[in-house]
Each structure stands twice: as structure tokens, then as C-alpha cells.
mmCIF file of N, CA and C and ligand atoms in Angstrom:
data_model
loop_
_atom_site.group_PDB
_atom_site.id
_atom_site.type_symbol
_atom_site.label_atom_id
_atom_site.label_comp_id
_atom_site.label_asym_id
_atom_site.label_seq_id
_atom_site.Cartn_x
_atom_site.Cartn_y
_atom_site.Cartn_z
ATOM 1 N N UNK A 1 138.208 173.862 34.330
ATOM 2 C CA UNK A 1 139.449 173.409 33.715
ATOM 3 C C UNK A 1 139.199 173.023 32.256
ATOM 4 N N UNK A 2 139.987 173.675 31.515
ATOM 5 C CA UNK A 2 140.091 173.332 30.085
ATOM 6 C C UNK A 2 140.048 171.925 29.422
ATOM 7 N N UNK A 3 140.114 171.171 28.190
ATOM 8 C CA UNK A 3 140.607 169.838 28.291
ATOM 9 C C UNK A 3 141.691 170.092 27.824
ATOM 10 N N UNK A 4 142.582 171.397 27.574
ATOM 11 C CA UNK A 4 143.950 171.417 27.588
ATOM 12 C C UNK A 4 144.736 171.296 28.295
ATOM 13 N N UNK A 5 144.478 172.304 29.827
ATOM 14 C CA UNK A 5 144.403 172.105 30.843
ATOM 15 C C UNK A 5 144.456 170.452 31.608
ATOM 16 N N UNK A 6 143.435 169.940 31.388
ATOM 17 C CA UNK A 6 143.419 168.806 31.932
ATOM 18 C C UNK A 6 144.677 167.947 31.717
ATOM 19 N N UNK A 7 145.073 168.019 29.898
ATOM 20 C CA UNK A 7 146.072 167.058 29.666
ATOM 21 C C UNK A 7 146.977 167.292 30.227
ATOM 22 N N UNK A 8 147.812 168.616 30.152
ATOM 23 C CA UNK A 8 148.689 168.768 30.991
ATOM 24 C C UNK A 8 148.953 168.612 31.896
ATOM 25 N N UNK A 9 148.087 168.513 32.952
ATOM 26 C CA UNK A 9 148.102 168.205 33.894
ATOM 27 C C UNK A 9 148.093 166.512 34.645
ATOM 28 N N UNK A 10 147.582 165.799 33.547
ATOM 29 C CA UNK A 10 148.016 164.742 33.318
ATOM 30 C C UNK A 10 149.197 164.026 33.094
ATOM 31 N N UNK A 11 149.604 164.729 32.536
ATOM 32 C CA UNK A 11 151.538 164.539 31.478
ATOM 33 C C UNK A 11 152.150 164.915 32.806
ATOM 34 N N UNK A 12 151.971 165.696 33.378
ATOM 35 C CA UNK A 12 153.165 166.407 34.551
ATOM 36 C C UNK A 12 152.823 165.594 35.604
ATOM 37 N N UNK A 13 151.698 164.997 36.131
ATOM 38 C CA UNK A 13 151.613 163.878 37.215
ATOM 39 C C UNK A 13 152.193 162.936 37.118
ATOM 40 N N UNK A 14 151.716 162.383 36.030
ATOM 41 C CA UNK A 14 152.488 161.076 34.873
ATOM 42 C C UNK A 14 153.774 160.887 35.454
ATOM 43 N N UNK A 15 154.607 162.280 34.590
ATOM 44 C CA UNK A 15 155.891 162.500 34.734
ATOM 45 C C UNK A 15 156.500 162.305 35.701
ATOM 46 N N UNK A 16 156.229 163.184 36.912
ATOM 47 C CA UNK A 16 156.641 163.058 38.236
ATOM 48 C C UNK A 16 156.451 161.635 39.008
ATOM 49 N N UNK A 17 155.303 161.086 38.816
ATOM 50 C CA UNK A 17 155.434 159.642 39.417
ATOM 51 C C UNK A 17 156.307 159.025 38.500
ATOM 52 N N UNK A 18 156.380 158.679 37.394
ATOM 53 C CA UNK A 18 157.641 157.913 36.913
ATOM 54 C C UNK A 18 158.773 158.111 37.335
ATOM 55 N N UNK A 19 159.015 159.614 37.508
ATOM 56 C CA UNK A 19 160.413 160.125 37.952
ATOM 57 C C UNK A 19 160.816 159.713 39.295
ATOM 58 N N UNK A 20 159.940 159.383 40.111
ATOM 59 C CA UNK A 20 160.021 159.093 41.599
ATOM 60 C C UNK A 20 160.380 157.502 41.552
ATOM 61 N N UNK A 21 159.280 156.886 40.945
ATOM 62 C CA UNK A 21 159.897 155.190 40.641
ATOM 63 C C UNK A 21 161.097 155.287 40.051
ATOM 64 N N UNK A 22 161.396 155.890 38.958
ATOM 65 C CA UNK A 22 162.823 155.626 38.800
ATOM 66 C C UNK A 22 163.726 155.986 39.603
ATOM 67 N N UNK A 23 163.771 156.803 40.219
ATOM 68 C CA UNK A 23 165.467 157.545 41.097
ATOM 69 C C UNK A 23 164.932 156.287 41.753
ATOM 70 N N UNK A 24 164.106 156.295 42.703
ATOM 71 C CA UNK A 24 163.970 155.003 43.522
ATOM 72 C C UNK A 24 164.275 153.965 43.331
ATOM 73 N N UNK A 25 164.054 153.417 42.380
ATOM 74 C CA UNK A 25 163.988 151.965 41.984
ATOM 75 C C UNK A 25 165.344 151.249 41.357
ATOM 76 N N UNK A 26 165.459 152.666 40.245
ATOM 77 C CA UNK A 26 166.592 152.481 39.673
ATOM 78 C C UNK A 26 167.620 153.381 39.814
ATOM 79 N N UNK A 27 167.523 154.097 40.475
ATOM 80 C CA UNK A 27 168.855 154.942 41.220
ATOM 81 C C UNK A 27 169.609 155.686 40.252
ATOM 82 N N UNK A 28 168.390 156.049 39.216
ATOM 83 C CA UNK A 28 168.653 157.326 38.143
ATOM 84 C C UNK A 28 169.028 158.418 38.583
ATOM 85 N N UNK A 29 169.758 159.864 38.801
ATOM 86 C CA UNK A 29 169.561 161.320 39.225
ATOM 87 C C UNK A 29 168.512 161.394 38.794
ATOM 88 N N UNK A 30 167.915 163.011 40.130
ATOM 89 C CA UNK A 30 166.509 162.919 40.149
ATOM 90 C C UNK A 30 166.416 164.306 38.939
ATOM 91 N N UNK A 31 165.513 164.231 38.162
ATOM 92 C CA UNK A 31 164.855 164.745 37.125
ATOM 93 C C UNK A 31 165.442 163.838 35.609
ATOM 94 N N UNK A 32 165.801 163.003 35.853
ATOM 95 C CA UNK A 32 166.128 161.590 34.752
ATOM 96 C C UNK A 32 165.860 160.718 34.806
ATOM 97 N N UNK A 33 165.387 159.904 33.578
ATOM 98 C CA UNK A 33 165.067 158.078 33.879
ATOM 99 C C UNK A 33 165.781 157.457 33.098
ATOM 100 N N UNK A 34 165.707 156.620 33.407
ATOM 101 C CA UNK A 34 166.679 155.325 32.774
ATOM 102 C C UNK A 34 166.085 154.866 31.262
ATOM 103 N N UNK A 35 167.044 153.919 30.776
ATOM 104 C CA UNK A 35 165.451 153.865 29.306
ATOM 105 C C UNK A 35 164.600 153.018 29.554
ATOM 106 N N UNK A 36 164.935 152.239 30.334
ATOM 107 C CA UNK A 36 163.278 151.629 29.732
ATOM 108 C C UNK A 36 162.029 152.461 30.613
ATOM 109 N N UNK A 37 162.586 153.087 31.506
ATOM 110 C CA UNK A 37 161.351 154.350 32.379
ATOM 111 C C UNK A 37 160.792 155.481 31.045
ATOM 112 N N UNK A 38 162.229 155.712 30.421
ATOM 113 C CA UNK A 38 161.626 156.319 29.459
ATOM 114 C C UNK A 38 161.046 156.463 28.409
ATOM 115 N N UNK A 39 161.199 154.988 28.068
ATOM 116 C CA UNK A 39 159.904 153.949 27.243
ATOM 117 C C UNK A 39 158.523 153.668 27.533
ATOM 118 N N UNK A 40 158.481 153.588 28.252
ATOM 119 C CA UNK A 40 156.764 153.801 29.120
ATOM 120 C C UNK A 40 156.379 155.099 29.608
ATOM 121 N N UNK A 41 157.226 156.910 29.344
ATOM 122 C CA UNK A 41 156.996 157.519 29.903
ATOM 123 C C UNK A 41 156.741 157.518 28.317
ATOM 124 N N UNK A 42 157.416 157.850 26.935
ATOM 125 C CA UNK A 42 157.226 158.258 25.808
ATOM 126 C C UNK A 42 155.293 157.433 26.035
ATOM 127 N N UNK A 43 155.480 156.132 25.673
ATOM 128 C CA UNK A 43 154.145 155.419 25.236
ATOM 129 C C UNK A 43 152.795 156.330 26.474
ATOM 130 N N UNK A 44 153.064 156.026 27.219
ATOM 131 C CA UNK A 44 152.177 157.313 28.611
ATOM 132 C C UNK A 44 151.906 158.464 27.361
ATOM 133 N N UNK A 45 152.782 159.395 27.614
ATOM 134 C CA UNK A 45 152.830 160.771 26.983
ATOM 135 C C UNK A 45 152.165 160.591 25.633
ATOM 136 N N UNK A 46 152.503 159.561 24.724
ATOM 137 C CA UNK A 46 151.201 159.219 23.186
ATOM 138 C C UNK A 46 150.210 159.069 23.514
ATOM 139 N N UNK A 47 150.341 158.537 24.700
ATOM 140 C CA UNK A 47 148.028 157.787 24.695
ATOM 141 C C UNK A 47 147.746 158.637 25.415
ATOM 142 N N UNK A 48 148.211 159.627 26.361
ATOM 143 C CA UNK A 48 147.481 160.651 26.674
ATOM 144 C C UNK A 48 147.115 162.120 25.385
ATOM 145 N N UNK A 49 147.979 162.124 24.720
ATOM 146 C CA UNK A 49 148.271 162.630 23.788
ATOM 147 C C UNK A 49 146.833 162.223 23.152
ATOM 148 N N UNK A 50 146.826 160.946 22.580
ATOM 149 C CA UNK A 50 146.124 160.820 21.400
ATOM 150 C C UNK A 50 144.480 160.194 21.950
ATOM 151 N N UNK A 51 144.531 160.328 23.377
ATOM 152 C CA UNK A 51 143.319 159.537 24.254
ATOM 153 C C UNK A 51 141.790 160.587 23.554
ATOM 154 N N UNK A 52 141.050 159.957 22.884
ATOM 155 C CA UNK A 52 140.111 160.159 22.382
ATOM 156 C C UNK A 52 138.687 161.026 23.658
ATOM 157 N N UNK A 53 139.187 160.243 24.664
ATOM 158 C CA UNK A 53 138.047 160.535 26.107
ATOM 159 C C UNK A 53 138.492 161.827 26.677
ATOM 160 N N UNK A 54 140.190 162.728 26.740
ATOM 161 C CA UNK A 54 140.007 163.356 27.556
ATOM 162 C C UNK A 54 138.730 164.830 27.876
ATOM 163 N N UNK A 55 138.401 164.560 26.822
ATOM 164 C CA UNK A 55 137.109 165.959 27.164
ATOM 165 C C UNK A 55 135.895 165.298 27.641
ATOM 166 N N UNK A 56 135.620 164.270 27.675
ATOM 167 C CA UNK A 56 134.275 163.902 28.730
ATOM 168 C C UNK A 56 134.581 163.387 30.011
ATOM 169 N N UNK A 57 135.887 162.309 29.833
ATOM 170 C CA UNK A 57 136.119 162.319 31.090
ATOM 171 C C UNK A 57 137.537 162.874 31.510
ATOM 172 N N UNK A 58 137.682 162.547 32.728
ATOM 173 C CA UNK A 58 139.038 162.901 33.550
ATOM 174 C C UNK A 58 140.285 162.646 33.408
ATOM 175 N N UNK A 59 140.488 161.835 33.828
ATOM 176 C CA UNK A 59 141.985 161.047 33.773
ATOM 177 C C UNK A 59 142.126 159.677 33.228
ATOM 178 N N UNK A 60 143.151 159.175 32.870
ATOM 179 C CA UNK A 60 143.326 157.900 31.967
ATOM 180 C C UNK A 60 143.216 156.860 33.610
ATOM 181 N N UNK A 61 143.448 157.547 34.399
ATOM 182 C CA UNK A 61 143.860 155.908 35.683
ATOM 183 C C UNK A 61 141.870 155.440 36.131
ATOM 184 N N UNK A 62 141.028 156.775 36.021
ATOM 185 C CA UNK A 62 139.689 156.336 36.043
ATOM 186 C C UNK A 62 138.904 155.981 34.383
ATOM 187 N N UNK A 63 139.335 156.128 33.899
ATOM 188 C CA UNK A 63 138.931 155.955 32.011
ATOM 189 C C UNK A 63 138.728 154.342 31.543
ATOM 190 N N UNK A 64 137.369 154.242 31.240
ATOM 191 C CA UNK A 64 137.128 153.019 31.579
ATOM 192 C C UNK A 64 137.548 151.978 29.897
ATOM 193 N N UNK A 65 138.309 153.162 29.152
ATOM 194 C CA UNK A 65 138.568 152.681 27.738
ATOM 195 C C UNK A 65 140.193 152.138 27.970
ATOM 196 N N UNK A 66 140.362 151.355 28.383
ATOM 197 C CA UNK A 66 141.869 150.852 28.553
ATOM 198 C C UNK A 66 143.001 150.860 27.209
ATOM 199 N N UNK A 67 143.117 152.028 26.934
ATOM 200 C CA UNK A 67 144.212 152.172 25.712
ATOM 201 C C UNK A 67 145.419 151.865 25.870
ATOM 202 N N UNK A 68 145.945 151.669 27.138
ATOM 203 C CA UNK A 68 147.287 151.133 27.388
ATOM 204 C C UNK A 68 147.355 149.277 26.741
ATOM 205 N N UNK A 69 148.288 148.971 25.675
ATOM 206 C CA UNK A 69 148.586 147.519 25.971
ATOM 207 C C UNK A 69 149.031 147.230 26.897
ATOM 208 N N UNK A 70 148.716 145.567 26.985
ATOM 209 C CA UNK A 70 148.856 144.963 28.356
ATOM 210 C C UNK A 70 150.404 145.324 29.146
ATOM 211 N N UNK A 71 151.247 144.811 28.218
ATOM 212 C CA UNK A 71 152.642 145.032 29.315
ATOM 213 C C UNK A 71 153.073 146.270 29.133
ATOM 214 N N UNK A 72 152.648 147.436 29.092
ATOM 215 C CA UNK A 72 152.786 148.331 29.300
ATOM 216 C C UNK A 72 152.006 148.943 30.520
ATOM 217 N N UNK A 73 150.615 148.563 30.215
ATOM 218 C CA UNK A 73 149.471 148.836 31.806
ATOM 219 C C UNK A 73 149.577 148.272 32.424
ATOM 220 N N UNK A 74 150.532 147.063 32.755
ATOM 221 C CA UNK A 74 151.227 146.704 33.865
ATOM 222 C C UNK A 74 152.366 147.182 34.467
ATOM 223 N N UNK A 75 152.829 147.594 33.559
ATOM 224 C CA UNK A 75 153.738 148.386 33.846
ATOM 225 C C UNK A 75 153.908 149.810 35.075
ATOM 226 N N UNK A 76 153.019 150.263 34.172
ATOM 227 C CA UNK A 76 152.104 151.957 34.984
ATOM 228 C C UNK A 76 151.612 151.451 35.556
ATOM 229 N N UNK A 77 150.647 150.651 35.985
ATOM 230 C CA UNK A 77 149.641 150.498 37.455
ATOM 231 C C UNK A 77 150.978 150.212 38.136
ATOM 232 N N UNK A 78 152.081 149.336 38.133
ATOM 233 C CA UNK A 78 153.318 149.286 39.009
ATOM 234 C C UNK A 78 153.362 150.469 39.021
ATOM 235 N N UNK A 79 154.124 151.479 38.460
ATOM 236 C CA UNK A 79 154.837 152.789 38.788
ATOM 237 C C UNK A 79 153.648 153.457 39.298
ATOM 238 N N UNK A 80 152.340 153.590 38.812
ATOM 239 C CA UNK A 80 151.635 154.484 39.965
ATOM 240 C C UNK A 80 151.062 154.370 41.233
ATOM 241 N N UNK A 81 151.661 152.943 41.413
ATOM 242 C CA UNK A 81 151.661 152.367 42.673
ATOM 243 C C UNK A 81 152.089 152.840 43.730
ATOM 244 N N UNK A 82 153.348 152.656 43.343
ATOM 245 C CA UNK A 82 154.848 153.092 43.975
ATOM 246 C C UNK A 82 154.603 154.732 43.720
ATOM 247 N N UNK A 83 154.288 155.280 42.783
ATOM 248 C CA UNK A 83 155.049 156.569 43.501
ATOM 249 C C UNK A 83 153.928 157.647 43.432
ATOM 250 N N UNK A 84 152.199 156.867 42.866
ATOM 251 C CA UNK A 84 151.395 157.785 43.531
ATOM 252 C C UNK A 84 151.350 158.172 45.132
ATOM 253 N N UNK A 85 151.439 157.814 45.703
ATOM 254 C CA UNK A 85 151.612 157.858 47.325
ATOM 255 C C UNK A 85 152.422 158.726 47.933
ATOM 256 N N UNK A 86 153.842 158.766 46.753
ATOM 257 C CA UNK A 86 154.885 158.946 47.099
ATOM 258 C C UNK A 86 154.569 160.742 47.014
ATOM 259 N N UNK A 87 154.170 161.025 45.799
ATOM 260 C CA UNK A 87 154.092 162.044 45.276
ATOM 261 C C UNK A 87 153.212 163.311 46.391
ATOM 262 N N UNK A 88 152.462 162.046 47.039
ATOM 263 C CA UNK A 88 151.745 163.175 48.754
ATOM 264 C C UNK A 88 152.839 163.867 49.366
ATOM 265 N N UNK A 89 154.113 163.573 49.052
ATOM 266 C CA UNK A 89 154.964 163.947 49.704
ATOM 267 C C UNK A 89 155.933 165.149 48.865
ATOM 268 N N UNK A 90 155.775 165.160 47.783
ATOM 269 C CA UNK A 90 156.350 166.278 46.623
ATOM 270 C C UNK A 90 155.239 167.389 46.758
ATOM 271 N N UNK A 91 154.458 166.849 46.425
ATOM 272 C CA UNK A 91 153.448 167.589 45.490
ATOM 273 C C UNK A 91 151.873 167.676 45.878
ATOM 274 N N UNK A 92 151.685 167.943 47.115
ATOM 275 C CA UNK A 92 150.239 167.582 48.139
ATOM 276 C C UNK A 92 148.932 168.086 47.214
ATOM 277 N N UNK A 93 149.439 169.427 47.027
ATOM 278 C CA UNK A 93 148.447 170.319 46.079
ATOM 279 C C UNK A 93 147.372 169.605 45.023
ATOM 280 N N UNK A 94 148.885 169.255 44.361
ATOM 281 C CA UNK A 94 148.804 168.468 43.153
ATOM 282 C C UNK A 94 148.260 167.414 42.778
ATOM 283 N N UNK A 95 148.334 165.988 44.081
ATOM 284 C CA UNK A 95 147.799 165.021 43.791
ATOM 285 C C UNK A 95 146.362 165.210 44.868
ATOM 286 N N UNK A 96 146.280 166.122 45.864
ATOM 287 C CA UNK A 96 144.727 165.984 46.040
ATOM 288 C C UNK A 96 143.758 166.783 44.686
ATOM 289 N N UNK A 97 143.989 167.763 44.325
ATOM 290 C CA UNK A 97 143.477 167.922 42.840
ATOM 291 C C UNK A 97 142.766 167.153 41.859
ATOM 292 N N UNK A 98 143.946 166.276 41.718
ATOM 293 C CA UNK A 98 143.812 164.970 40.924
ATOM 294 C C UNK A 98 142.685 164.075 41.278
ATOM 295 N N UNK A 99 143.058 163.415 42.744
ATOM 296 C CA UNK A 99 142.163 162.835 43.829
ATOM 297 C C UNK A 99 141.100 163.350 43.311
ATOM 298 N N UNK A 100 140.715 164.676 43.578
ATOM 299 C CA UNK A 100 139.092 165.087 44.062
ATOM 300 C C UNK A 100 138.523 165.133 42.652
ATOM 301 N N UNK A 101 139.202 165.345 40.738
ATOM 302 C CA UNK A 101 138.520 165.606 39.530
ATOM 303 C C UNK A 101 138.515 163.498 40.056
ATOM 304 N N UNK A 102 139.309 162.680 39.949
ATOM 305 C CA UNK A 102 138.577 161.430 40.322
ATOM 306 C C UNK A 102 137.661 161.154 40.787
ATOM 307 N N UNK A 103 137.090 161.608 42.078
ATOM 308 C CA UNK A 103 136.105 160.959 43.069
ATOM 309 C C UNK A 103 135.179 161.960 42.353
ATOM 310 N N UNK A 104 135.351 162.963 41.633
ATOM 311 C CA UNK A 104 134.192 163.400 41.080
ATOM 312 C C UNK A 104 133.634 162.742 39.904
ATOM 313 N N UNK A 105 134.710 162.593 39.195
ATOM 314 C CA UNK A 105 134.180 161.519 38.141
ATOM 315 C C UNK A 105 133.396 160.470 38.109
ATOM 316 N N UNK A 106 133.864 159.666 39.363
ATOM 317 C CA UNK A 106 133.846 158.459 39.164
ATOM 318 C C UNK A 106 132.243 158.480 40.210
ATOM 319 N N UNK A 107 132.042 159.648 41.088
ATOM 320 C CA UNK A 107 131.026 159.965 41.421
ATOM 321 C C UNK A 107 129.601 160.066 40.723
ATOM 322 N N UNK A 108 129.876 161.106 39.584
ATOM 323 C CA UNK A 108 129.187 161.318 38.401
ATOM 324 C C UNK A 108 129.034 160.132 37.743
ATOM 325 N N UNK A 109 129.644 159.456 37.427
ATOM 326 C CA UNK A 109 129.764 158.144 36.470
ATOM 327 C C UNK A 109 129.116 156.531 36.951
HETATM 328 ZN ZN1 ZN B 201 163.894 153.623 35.601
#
């Protein structure tokens, strides 16, 4: 996998778990968020964007450089709470993928 590859694939997980906390939570239609979902999806989408690590390591949720400010990475550990789990149920493929470049990482590391 590319580290282009990778990001993207990042951004579209991202995405989809936010999207799931929101219809849920906040009872947005589904492929829309509300704003302030879409305030933490923009700030998400920059620091993955501008995350200095993604070519050595994996993903920002194992990345031991915490670029999220605080009430914002409280924020996301909430939403990937809630709707990483959820997403076993969208998207199986997708989040064991994810799962296994983690446990490899964090294996390696
Ligand atoms: Zn919302």
C-alpha cells in the first residue's frame, strides 16, 4: 500500500465513522452531518492531511505523535467509539483491513 493509498483510506474510514455518529446521535440524513460533526470532520481531514508520520507509520488512532488538540481528540476518540464498531456492520472488509495494518504496526513497534 502506497502512503497515498494509506491516506485515503484513512479520510474514508474517518468519514464513515463520523457519518454513523452523526445520523445516530444527531439524527442528520445519512451521507450528511450536522456542523459541528462537520467541524471535527474538516480538523480530522487537515491533520491527516498534513500528519507528518503517515509514511512510517499507519494510522493516526495508533500514531504515537498526538496532533489532535485536546477537545477535539476528545472528541474523535468519542465518535470512534461509537461508530468504530458500528462500521463492522457497513463495511466488514474495510475495518478488518484497518484492524490488521494496526495490529501490525503496533506489532512491529
Ligand atoms: Zn453530528
Amino acid at each position: 500500500m502506497t502512503v497515498d493509498e494509506k491516506r485515503k483510506l484513512e479520510l474514508k474510514t474517518m468519514y464513515q465513522i463520523i457519518g454513523i455518529y452523526c445520523h445516530n446521535k444527531h439524527h442528520t440524513p445519512k451521507g450528511q452531518l450536522c456542523e459541528a460533526c462537520e467541524q471535527v470532520w474538516e480538523y480530522a481531514e487537515h491533520r491527516i492531511d498534513a500528519c507528518p508520520h503517515m509514511e512510517s507509520k499507519t494510522f493516526c488512532s495508533v500514531c504515537k505523535t498526538h496532533c489532535y488538540a485536546p477537545n477535539y481528540r476528545e472528541k474523535i476518540r468519542e465518535i470512534m467509539r461509537y461508530g468504530g464498531p458500528r462500521m463492522l456492520l457497513v463495511s466488514p472488509i474495510q475495518v478488518i483491513r484497518h484492524m490488521y495494518l494496526e495490529w501490525k504496526d503496533k506489532k512491529r513497534g
